[in-house]
Amino acid sequence: MAKGTKERMIEATARLIQLRGLHGVSLSEILSESGAPRGSLYFHFPGGKESVVLAAMQAGINEATEILEACLTEATDPAAGVRAFFDAAAEEMANTEYAFGCPVAPIILDAPGMDSELASACRAALDEWTAMYRNTMVAAGVEHGRAERLALTIVASLEGALIMARGGRDASLIREVGDEMGMMVSQALTPPHH
């Protein structure tokens, strides 16, 4: 089935922002890349560029959240879930010829106003992903404070691994960092021997 104009604009915006960042993309490029007529942008996105960028970023956030949820719930334990998500990210990085990245990173790096809807959506996504990791570890018996610190470390490590893999065109780095994060989670799950 053919994609609608709105969906094409969202996908084109997401691709362009991954490649050039928030400020490196113009409305005319979004229209050109999506093949959408000029009048359709403000019809579908009355708020202009920020509205279409927010929709594109939210679509990426939703997709990442669904994949993370699946990895964490289908895994035998939180460590395996962490590894599975890093593996999925590495596979996507390689499959997109190193164009893939976090849906919020290019927005954050271009520093939207702290009170903007874009900045709020970025913070909410990072908080949600951190909470998903933390809650999975707490449910498996990791103390809440330790689980929170590990979750922050996992999210920060993935963000860094994505940038390094993209820059070095080597997705295996993401898997290596994921393996290390998985080992840290496994250690937190294992009660200390006395």
mmCIF file with all atom_site columns, C-alpha atoms in Angstrom:
data_model
loop_
_atom_site.group_PDB
_atom_site.id
_atom_site.type_symbol
_atom_site.label_atom_id
_atom_site.label_alt_id
_atom_site.label_comp_id
_atom_site.label_asym_id
_atom_site.label_entity_id
_atom_site.label_seq_id
_atom_site.pdbx_PDB_ins_code
_atom_site.Cartn_x
_atom_site.Cartn_y
_atom_site.Cartn_z
_atom_site.occupancy
_atom_site.B_iso_or_equiv
_atom_site.pdbx_formal_charge
_atom_site.auth_seq_id
_atom_site.auth_comp_id
_atom_site.auth_asym_id
_atom_site.auth_atom_id
_atom_site.pdbx_PDB_model_num
ATOM 1   C CA . MET A 1 1   ? 0.000  0.000   0.000  1.00 0.00 ? 1   MET A CA 1
ATOM 2   C CA . ALA A 1 2   ? 1.319  3.447   -0.882 1.00 0.00 ? 2   ALA A CA 1
ATOM 3   C CA . LYS A 1 3   ? 2.379  5.684   1.950  1.00 0.00 ? 3   LYS A CA 1
ATOM 4   C CA . GLY A 1 4   ? 0.421  8.852   2.563  1.00 0.00 ? 4   GLY A CA 1
ATOM 5   C CA . THR A 1 5   ? 1.884  12.328  2.256  1.00 0.00 ? 5   THR A CA 1
ATOM 6   C CA . LYS A 1 6   ? 2.070  12.834  6.024  1.00 0.00 ? 6   LYS A CA 1
ATOM 7   C CA . GLU A 1 7   ? 3.894  9.524   6.580  1.00 0.00 ? 7   GLU A CA 1
ATOM 8   C CA . ARG A 1 8   ? 6.336  10.298  3.743  1.00 0.00 ? 8   ARG A CA 1
ATOM 9   C CA . MET A 1 9   ? 7.105  13.707  5.270  1.00 0.00 ? 9   MET A CA 1
ATOM 10  C CA . ILE A 1 10  ? 7.705  12.161  8.712  1.00 0.00 ? 10  ILE A CA 1
ATOM 11  C CA . GLU A 1 11  ? 10.040 9.504   7.286  1.00 0.00 ? 11  GLU A CA 1
ATOM 12  C CA . ALA A 1 12  ? 11.926 12.023  5.132  1.00 0.00 ? 12  ALA A CA 1
ATOM 13  C CA . THR A 1 13  ? 12.352 14.357  8.093  1.00 0.00 ? 13  THR A CA 1
ATOM 14  C CA . ALA A 1 14  ? 13.692 11.560  10.285 1.00 0.00 ? 14  ALA A CA 1
ATOM 15  C CA . ARG A 1 15  ? 16.208 10.507  7.604  1.00 0.00 ? 15  ARG A CA 1
ATOM 16  C CA . LEU A 1 16  ? 17.382 14.057  6.968  1.00 0.00 ? 16  LEU A CA 1
ATOM 17  C CA . ILE A 1 17  ? 17.793 14.876  10.662 1.00 0.00 ? 17  ILE A CA 1
ATOM 18  C CA . GLN A 1 18  ? 19.816 11.703  11.239 1.00 0.00 ? 18  GLN A CA 1
ATOM 19  C CA . LEU A 1 19  ? 22.136 12.793  8.433  1.00 0.00 ? 19  LEU A CA 1
ATOM 20  C CA . ARG A 1 20  ? 22.356 16.547  9.051  1.00 0.00 ? 20  ARG A CA 1
ATOM 21  C CA . GLY A 1 21  ? 20.847 17.443  12.424 1.00 0.00 ? 21  GLY A CA 1
ATOM 22  C CA . LEU A 1 22  ? 17.969 19.731  13.283 1.00 0.00 ? 22  LEU A CA 1
ATOM 23  C CA . HIS A 1 23  ? 19.452 22.951  11.937 1.00 0.00 ? 23  HIS A CA 1
ATOM 24  C CA . GLY A 1 24  ? 20.874 21.290  8.824  1.00 0.00 ? 24  GLY A CA 1
ATOM 25  C CA . VAL A 1 25  ? 17.440 20.517  7.391  1.00 0.00 ? 25  VAL A CA 1
ATOM 26  C CA . SER A 1 26  ? 15.110 22.983  5.686  1.00 0.00 ? 26  SER A CA 1
ATOM 27  C CA . LEU A 1 27  ? 11.404 22.720  4.955  1.00 0.00 ? 27  LEU A CA 1
ATOM 28  C CA . SER A 1 28  ? 12.085 22.727  1.218  1.00 0.00 ? 28  SER A CA 1
ATOM 29  C CA . GLU A 1 29  ? 14.410 19.711  1.655  1.00 0.00 ? 29  GLU A CA 1
ATOM 30  C CA . ILE A 1 30  ? 11.723 17.863  3.619  1.00 0.00 ? 30  ILE A CA 1
ATOM 31  C CA . LEU A 1 31  ? 9.234  18.546  0.829  1.00 0.00 ? 31  LEU A CA 1
ATOM 32  C CA . SER A 1 32  ? 11.705 17.556  -1.871 1.00 0.00 ? 32  SER A CA 1
ATOM 33  C CA . GLU A 1 33  ? 12.808 14.361  -0.106 1.00 0.00 ? 33  GLU A CA 1
ATOM 34  C CA . SER A 1 34  ? 9.221  13.297  0.624  1.00 0.00 ? 34  SER A CA 1
ATOM 35  C CA . GLY A 1 35  ? 7.818  14.287  -2.760 1.00 0.00 ? 35  GLY A CA 1
ATOM 36  C CA . ALA A 1 36  ? 5.042  16.183  -0.979 1.00 0.00 ? 36  ALA A CA 1
ATOM 37  C CA . PRO A 1 37  ? 3.400  19.275  -2.434 1.00 0.00 ? 37  PRO A CA 1
ATOM 38  C CA . ARG A 1 38  ? 4.290  22.529  -0.636 1.00 0.00 ? 38  ARG A CA 1
ATOM 39  C CA . GLY A 1 39  ? 0.767  23.194  0.646  1.00 0.00 ? 39  GLY A CA 1
ATOM 40  C CA . SER A 1 40  ? 0.617  19.804  2.349  1.00 0.00 ? 40  SER A CA 1
ATOM 41  C CA . LEU A 1 41  ? 3.264  20.647  4.954  1.00 0.00 ? 41  LEU A CA 1
ATOM 42  C CA . TYR A 1 42  ? 1.185  23.242  6.795  1.00 0.00 ? 42  TYR A CA 1
ATOM 43  C CA . PHE A 1 43  ? -1.977 21.210  6.220  1.00 0.00 ? 43  PHE A CA 1
ATOM 44  C CA . HIS A 1 44  ? -0.501 18.211  8.060  1.00 0.00 ? 44  HIS A CA 1
ATOM 45  C CA . PHE A 1 45  ? 1.832  20.190  10.348 1.00 0.00 ? 45  PHE A CA 1
ATOM 46  C CA . PRO A 1 46  ? 0.334  23.618  11.121 1.00 0.00 ? 46  PRO A CA 1
ATOM 47  C CA . GLY A 1 47  ? 3.281  24.358  13.444 1.00 0.00 ? 47  GLY A CA 1
ATOM 48  C CA . GLY A 1 48  ? 5.745  24.138  10.554 1.00 0.00 ? 48  GLY A CA 1
ATOM 49  C CA . LYS A 1 49  ? 9.213  22.681  10.919 1.00 0.00 ? 49  LYS A CA 1
ATOM 50  C CA . GLU A 1 50  ? 9.063  22.076  14.679 1.00 0.00 ? 50  GLU A CA 1
ATOM 51  C CA . SER A 1 51  ? 5.804  20.134  14.263 1.00 0.00 ? 51  SER A CA 1
ATOM 52  C CA . VAL A 1 52  ? 7.109  17.836  11.537 1.00 0.00 ? 52  VAL A CA 1
ATOM 53  C CA . VAL A 1 53  ? 10.408 17.352  13.400 1.00 0.00 ? 53  VAL A CA 1
ATOM 54  C CA . LEU A 1 54  ? 8.512  16.506  16.591 1.00 0.00 ? 54  LEU A CA 1
ATOM 55  C CA . ALA A 1 55  ? 6.369  13.978  14.707 1.00 0.00 ? 55  ALA A CA 1
ATOM 56  C CA . ALA A 1 56  ? 9.454  12.398  13.108 1.00 0.00 ? 56  ALA A CA 1
ATOM 57  C CA . MET A 1 57  ? 11.316 12.250  16.399 1.00 0.00 ? 57  MET A CA 1
ATOM 58  C CA . GLN A 1 58  ? 8.278  10.817  18.212 1.00 0.00 ? 58  GLN A CA 1
ATOM 59  C CA . ALA A 1 59  ? 7.923  8.106   15.558 1.00 0.00 ? 59  ALA A CA 1
ATOM 60  C CA . GLY A 1 60  ? 11.581 7.159   16.137 1.00 0.00 ? 60  GLY A CA 1
ATOM 61  C CA . ILE A 1 61  ? 11.122 7.247   19.917 1.00 0.00 ? 61  ILE A CA 1
ATOM 62  C CA . ASN A 1 62  ? 8.058  5.005   19.678 1.00 0.00 ? 62  ASN A CA 1
ATOM 63  C CA . GLU A 1 63  ? 9.891  2.509   17.490 1.00 0.00 ? 63  GLU A CA 1
ATOM 64  C CA . ALA A 1 64  ? 12.941 2.412   19.779 1.00 0.00 ? 64  ALA A CA 1
ATOM 65  C CA . THR A 1 65  ? 10.731 2.051   22.857 1.00 0.00 ? 65  THR A CA 1
ATOM 66  C CA . GLU A 1 66  ? 8.800  -0.854  21.316 1.00 0.00 ? 66  GLU A CA 1
ATOM 67  C CA . ILE A 1 67  ? 12.022 -2.658  20.388 1.00 0.00 ? 67  ILE A CA 1
ATOM 68  C CA . LEU A 1 68  ? 13.523 -2.062  23.844 1.00 0.00 ? 68  LEU A CA 1
ATOM 69  C CA . GLU A 1 69  ? 10.335 -3.326  25.497 1.00 0.00 ? 69  GLU A CA 1
ATOM 70  C CA . ALA A 1 70  ? 10.415 -6.472  23.342 1.00 0.00 ? 70  ALA A CA 1
ATOM 71  C CA . CYS A 1 71  ? 14.107 -7.084  24.075 1.00 0.00 ? 71  CYS A CA 1
ATOM 72  C CA . LEU A 1 72  ? 13.623 -6.707  27.828 1.00 0.00 ? 72  LEU A CA 1
ATOM 73  C CA . THR A 1 73  ? 10.423 -8.737  28.104 1.00 0.00 ? 73  THR A CA 1
ATOM 74  C CA . GLU A 1 74  ? 11.430 -11.575 25.770 1.00 0.00 ? 74  GLU A CA 1
ATOM 75  C CA . ALA A 1 75  ? 14.873 -12.075 27.324 1.00 0.00 ? 75  ALA A CA 1
ATOM 76  C CA . THR A 1 76  ? 15.617 -14.682 29.976 1.00 0.00 ? 76  THR A CA 1
ATOM 77  C CA . ASP A 1 77  ? 16.978 -11.969 32.295 1.00 0.00 ? 77  ASP A CA 1
ATOM 78  C CA . PRO A 1 78  ? 17.769 -8.228  32.226 1.00 0.00 ? 78  PRO A CA 1
ATOM 79  C CA . ALA A 1 79  ? 21.381 -8.821  31.126 1.00 0.00 ? 79  ALA A CA 1
ATOM 80  C CA . ALA A 1 80  ? 20.219 -10.770 28.072 1.00 0.00 ? 80  ALA A CA 1
ATOM 81  C CA . GLY A 1 81  ? 17.671 -8.026  27.324 1.00 0.00 ? 81  GLY A CA 1
ATOM 82  C CA . VAL A 1 82  ? 20.375 -5.369  27.409 1.00 0.00 ? 82  VAL A CA 1
ATOM 83  C CA . ARG A 1 83  ? 22.567 -7.401  25.056 1.00 0.00 ? 83  ARG A CA 1
ATOM 84  C CA . ALA A 1 84  ? 19.621 -8.021  22.717 1.00 0.00 ? 84  ALA A CA 1
ATOM 85  C CA . PHE A 1 85  ? 18.861 -4.307  22.425 1.00 0.00 ? 85  PHE A CA 1
ATOM 86  C CA . PHE A 1 86  ? 22.494 -3.386  21.761 1.00 0.00 ? 86  PHE A CA 1
ATOM 87  C CA . ASP A 1 87  ? 22.615 -6.196  19.154 1.00 0.00 ? 87  ASP A CA 1
ATOM 88  C CA . ALA A 1 88  ? 19.467 -4.805  17.500 1.00 0.00 ? 88  ALA A CA 1
ATOM 89  C CA . ALA A 1 89  ? 21.028 -1.329  17.426 1.00 0.00 ? 89  ALA A CA 1
ATOM 90  C CA . ALA A 1 90  ? 24.242 -2.709  15.903 1.00 0.00 ? 90  ALA A CA 1
ATOM 91  C CA . GLU A 1 91  ? 22.281 -4.565  13.237 1.00 0.00 ? 91  GLU A CA 1
ATOM 92  C CA . GLU A 1 92  ? 20.270 -1.454  12.365 1.00 0.00 ? 92  GLU A CA 1
ATOM 93  C CA . MET A 1 93  ? 23.470 0.622   12.213 1.00 0.00 ? 93  MET A CA 1
ATOM 94  C CA . ALA A 1 94  ? 25.033 -1.800  9.729  1.00 0.00 ? 94  ALA A CA 1
ATOM 95  C CA . ASN A 1 95  ? 21.808 -2.204  7.710  1.00 0.00 ? 95  ASN A CA 1
ATOM 96  C CA . THR A 1 96  ? 21.445 1.565   7.263  1.00 0.00 ? 96  THR A CA 1
ATOM 97  C CA . GLU A 1 97  ? 25.082 1.958   6.190  1.00 0.00 ? 97  GLU A CA 1
ATOM 98  C CA . TYR A 1 98  ? 25.817 3.969   9.338  1.00 0.00 ? 98  TYR A CA 1
ATOM 99  C CA . ALA A 1 99  ? 22.992 6.485   8.935  1.00 0.00 ? 99  ALA A CA 1
ATOM 100 C CA . PHE A 1 100 ? 21.110 5.105   11.974 1.00 0.00 ? 100 PHE A CA 1
ATOM 101 C CA . GLY A 1 101 ? 21.266 6.766   15.348 1.00 0.00 ? 101 GLY A CA 1
ATOM 102 C CA . CYS A 1 102 ? 19.268 7.639   18.413 1.00 0.00 ? 102 CYS A CA 1
ATOM 103 C CA . PRO A 1 103 ? 16.096 9.527   17.448 1.00 0.00 ? 103 PRO A CA 1
ATOM 104 C CA . VAL A 1 104 ? 16.693 12.206  20.100 1.00 0.00 ? 104 VAL A CA 1
ATOM 105 C CA . ALA A 1 105 ? 20.474 12.680  19.847 1.00 0.00 ? 105 ALA A CA 1
ATOM 106 C CA . PRO A 1 106 ? 20.541 14.931  16.750 1.00 0.00 ? 106 PRO A CA 1
ATOM 107 C CA . ILE A 1 107 ? 17.898 17.154  18.317 1.00 0.00 ? 107 ILE A CA 1
ATOM 108 C CA . ILE A 1 108 ? 19.684 17.409  21.677 1.00 0.00 ? 108 ILE A CA 1
ATOM 109 C CA . LEU A 1 109 ? 23.013 18.087  19.977 1.00 0.00 ? 109 LEU A CA 1
ATOM 110 C CA . ASP A 1 110 ? 21.468 20.999  18.075 1.00 0.00 ? 110 ASP A CA 1
ATOM 111 C CA . ALA A 1 111 ? 20.328 22.480  21.416 1.00 0.00 ? 111 ALA A CA 1
ATOM 112 C CA . PRO A 1 112 ? 16.636 23.295  21.072 1.00 0.00 ? 112 PRO A CA 1
ATOM 113 C CA . GLY A 1 113 ? 15.364 25.820  23.613 1.00 0.00 ? 113 GLY A CA 1
ATOM 114 C CA . MET A 1 114 ? 15.100 24.111  26.996 1.00 0.00 ? 114 MET A CA 1
ATOM 115 C CA . ASP A 1 115 ? 11.414 25.027  27.241 1.00 0.00 ? 115 ASP A CA 1
ATOM 116 C CA . SER A 1 116 ? 10.577 23.784  23.743 1.00 0.00 ? 116 SER A CA 1
ATOM 117 C CA . GLU A 1 117 ? 8.351  20.829  23.032 1.00 0.00 ? 117 GLU A CA 1
ATOM 118 C CA . LEU A 1 118 ? 11.305 19.184  21.265 1.00 0.00 ? 118 LEU A CA 1
ATOM 119 C CA . ALA A 1 119 ? 13.543 19.435  24.339 1.00 0.00 ? 119 ALA A CA 1
ATOM 120 C CA . SER A 1 120 ? 10.768 18.112  26.591 1.00 0.00 ? 120 SER A CA 1
ATOM 121 C CA . ALA A 1 121 ? 10.178 15.132  24.287 1.00 0.00 ? 121 ALA A CA 1
ATOM 122 C CA . CYS A 1 122 ? 13.919 14.360  24.273 1.00 0.00 ? 122 CYS A CA 1
ATOM 123 C CA . ARG A 1 123 ? 14.103 14.405  28.075 1.00 0.00 ? 123 ARG A CA 1
ATOM 124 C CA . ALA A 1 124 ? 10.960 12.295  28.373 1.00 0.00 ? 124 ALA A CA 1
ATOM 125 C CA . ALA A 1 125 ? 12.332 9.648   25.983 1.00 0.00 ? 125 ALA A CA 1
ATOM 126 C CA . LEU A 1 126 ? 15.665 9.356   27.781 1.00 0.00 ? 126 LEU A CA 1
ATOM 127 C CA . ASP A 1 127 ? 13.855 9.192   31.133 1.00 0.00 ? 127 ASP A CA 1
ATOM 128 C CA . GLU A 1 128 ? 11.490 6.505   29.833 1.00 0.00 ? 128 GLU A CA 1
ATOM 129 C CA . TRP A 1 129 ? 14.303 4.338   28.465 1.00 0.00 ? 129 TRP A CA 1
ATOM 130 C CA . THR A 1 130 ? 16.241 4.694   31.718 1.00 0.00 ? 130 THR A CA 1
ATOM 131 C CA . ALA A 1 131 ? 13.135 3.729   33.706 1.00 0.00 ? 131 ALA A CA 1
ATOM 132 C CA . MET A 1 132 ? 12.534 0.680   31.502 1.00 0.00 ? 132 MET A CA 1
ATOM 133 C CA . TYR A 1 133 ? 16.031 -0.646  32.209 1.00 0.00 ? 133 TYR A CA 1
ATOM 134 C CA . ARG A 1 134 ? 15.803 0.259   35.911 1.00 0.00 ? 134 ARG A CA 1
ATOM 135 C CA . ASN A 1 135 ? 12.372 -1.319  36.413 1.00 0.00 ? 135 ASN A CA 1
ATOM 136 C CA . THR A 1 136 ? 13.443 -4.525  34.672 1.00 0.00 ? 136 THR A CA 1
ATOM 137 C CA . MET A 1 137 ? 16.471 -4.820  36.949 1.00 0.00 ? 137 MET A CA 1
ATOM 138 C CA . VAL A 1 138 ? 14.494 -3.976  40.101 1.00 0.00 ? 138 VAL A CA 1
ATOM 139 C CA . ALA A 1 139 ? 11.917 -6.644  39.187 1.00 0.00 ? 139 ALA A CA 1
ATOM 140 C CA . ALA A 1 140 ? 14.802 -9.128  38.918 1.00 0.00 ? 140 ALA A CA 1
ATOM 141 C CA . GLY A 1 141 ? 16.050 -8.249  42.398 1.00 0.00 ? 141 GLY A CA 1
ATOM 142 C CA . VAL A 1 142 ? 18.579 -5.442  41.890 1.00 0.00 ? 142 VAL A CA 1
ATOM 143 C CA . GLU A 1 143 ? 18.440 -2.760  44.584 1.00 0.00 ? 143 GLU A CA 1
ATOM 144 C CA . HIS A 1 144 ? 16.671 0.379   43.290 1.00 0.00 ? 144 HIS A CA 1
ATOM 145 C CA . GLY A 1 145 ? 19.613 2.793   43.628 1.00 0.00 ? 145 GLY A CA 1
ATOM 146 C CA . ARG A 1 146 ? 22.014 0.355   41.960 1.00 0.00 ? 146 ARG A CA 1
ATOM 147 C CA . ALA A 1 147 ? 19.465 -0.336  39.199 1.00 0.00 ? 147 ALA A CA 1
ATOM 148 C CA . GLU A 1 148 ? 19.046 3.413   38.581 1.00 0.00 ? 148 GLU A CA 1
ATOM 149 C CA . ARG A 1 149 ? 22.816 3.960   38.275 1.00 0.00 ? 149 ARG A CA 1
ATOM 150 C CA . LEU A 1 150 ? 23.176 0.953   35.973 1.00 0.00 ? 150 LEU A CA 1
ATOM 151 C CA . ALA A 1 151 ? 20.254 2.120   33.822 1.00 0.00 ? 151 ALA A CA 1
ATOM 152 C CA . LEU A 1 152 ? 21.833 5.562   33.423 1.00 0.00 ? 152 LEU A CA 1
ATOM 153 C CA . THR A 1 153 ? 25.151 3.916   32.525 1.00 0.00 ? 153 THR A CA 1
ATOM 154 C CA . ILE A 1 154 ? 23.463 1.683   29.943 1.00 0.00 ? 154 ILE A CA 1
ATOM 155 C CA . VAL A 1 155 ? 21.654 4.569   28.225 1.00 0.00 ? 155 VAL A CA 1
ATOM 156 C CA . ALA A 1 156 ? 24.765 6.777   28.257 1.00 0.00 ? 156 ALA A CA 1
ATOM 157 C CA . SER A 1 157 ? 26.919 3.908   26.952 1.00 0.00 ? 157 SER A CA 1
ATOM 158 C CA . LEU A 1 158 ? 24.524 3.153   24.119 1.00 0.00 ? 158 LEU A CA 1
ATOM 159 C CA . GLU A 1 159 ? 24.415 6.808   23.074 1.00 0.00 ? 159 GLU A CA 1
ATOM 160 C CA . GLY A 1 160 ? 28.209 6.948   23.015 1.00 0.00 ? 160 GLY A CA 1
ATOM 161 C CA . ALA A 1 161 ? 28.499 3.602   21.226 1.00 0.00 ? 161 ALA A CA 1
ATOM 162 C CA . LEU A 1 162 ? 26.102 4.778   18.496 1.00 0.00 ? 162 LEU A CA 1
ATOM 163 C CA . ILE A 1 163 ? 28.187 7.889   17.861 1.00 0.00 ? 163 ILE A CA 1
ATOM 164 C CA . MET A 1 164 ? 31.478 5.981   17.902 1.00 0.00 ? 164 MET A CA 1
ATOM 165 C CA . ALA A 1 165 ? 30.154 3.215   15.627 1.00 0.00 ? 165 ALA A CA 1
ATOM 166 C CA . ARG A 1 166 ? 28.791 5.741   13.164 1.00 0.00 ? 166 ARG A CA 1
ATOM 167 C CA . GLY A 1 167 ? 32.012 7.744   13.175 1.00 0.00 ? 167 GLY A CA 1
ATOM 168 C CA . GLY A 1 168 ? 34.225 4.671   12.818 1.00 0.00 ? 168 GLY A CA 1
ATOM 169 C CA . ARG A 1 169 ? 31.789 2.798   10.551 1.00 0.00 ? 169 ARG A CA 1
ATOM 170 C CA . ASP A 1 170 ? 32.061 -0.238  12.827 1.00 0.00 ? 170 ASP A CA 1
ATOM 171 C CA . ALA A 1 171 ? 28.831 -1.613  14.304 1.00 0.00 ? 171 ALA A CA 1
ATOM 172 C CA . SER A 1 172 ? 30.692 -4.327  16.229 1.00 0.00 ? 172 SER A CA 1
ATOM 173 C CA . LEU A 1 173 ? 31.633 -1.654  18.763 1.00 0.00 ? 173 LEU A CA 1
ATOM 174 C CA . ILE A 1 174 ? 27.950 -1.421  19.779 1.00 0.00 ? 174 ILE A CA 1
ATOM 175 C CA . ARG A 1 175 ? 27.859 -5.172  20.443 1.00 0.00 ? 175 ARG A CA 1
ATOM 176 C CA . GLU A 1 176 ? 31.077 -5.003  22.471 1.00 0.00 ? 176 GLU A CA 1
ATOM 177 C CA . VAL A 1 177 ? 29.685 -2.215  24.661 1.00 0.00 ? 177 VAL A CA 1
ATOM 178 C CA . GLY A 1 178 ? 26.423 -4.167  24.974 1.00 0.00 ? 178 GLY A CA 1
ATOM 179 C CA . ASP A 1 179 ? 28.329 -7.245  26.123 1.00 0.00 ? 179 ASP A CA 1
ATOM 180 C CA . GLU A 1 180 ? 30.100 -5.166  28.766 1.00 0.00 ? 180 GLU A CA 1
ATOM 181 C CA . MET A 1 181 ? 26.816 -3.628  29.921 1.00 0.00 ? 181 MET A CA 1
ATOM 182 C CA . GLY A 1 182 ? 25.295 -7.119  30.051 1.00 0.00 ? 182 GLY A CA 1
ATOM 183 C CA . MET A 1 183 ? 28.172 -8.311  32.256 1.00 0.00 ? 183 MET A CA 1
ATOM 184 C CA . MET A 1 184 ? 27.626 -5.369  34.614 1.00 0.00 ? 184 MET A CA 1
ATOM 185 C CA . VAL A 1 185 ? 23.935 -6.214  34.884 1.00 0.00 ? 185 VAL A CA 1
ATOM 186 C CA . SER A 1 186 ? 24.727 -9.913  35.433 1.00 0.00 ? 186 SER A CA 1
ATOM 187 C CA . GLN A 1 187 ? 27.056 -8.969  38.289 1.00 0.00 ? 187 GLN A CA 1
ATOM 188 C CA . ALA A 1 188 ? 24.325 -6.830  39.845 1.00 0.00 ? 188 ALA A CA 1
ATOM 189 C CA . LEU A 1 189 ? 21.909 -9.778  39.598 1.00 0.00 ? 189 LEU A CA 1
ATOM 190 C CA . THR A 1 190 ? 24.310 -12.184 41.292 1.00 0.00 ? 190 THR A CA 1
ATOM 191 C CA . PRO A 1 191 ? 24.210 -12.011 45.099 1.00 0.00 ? 191 PRO A CA 1
ATOM 192 C CA . PRO A 1 192 ? 27.645 -11.488 46.676 1.00 0.00 ? 192 PRO A CA 1
ATOM 193 C CA . HIS A 1 193 ? 29.329 -14.628 48.020 1.00 0.00 ? 193 HIS A CA 1
ATOM 194 C CA . HIS A 1 194 ? 30.270 -14.609 51.672 1.00 0.00 ? 194 HIS A CA 1
#
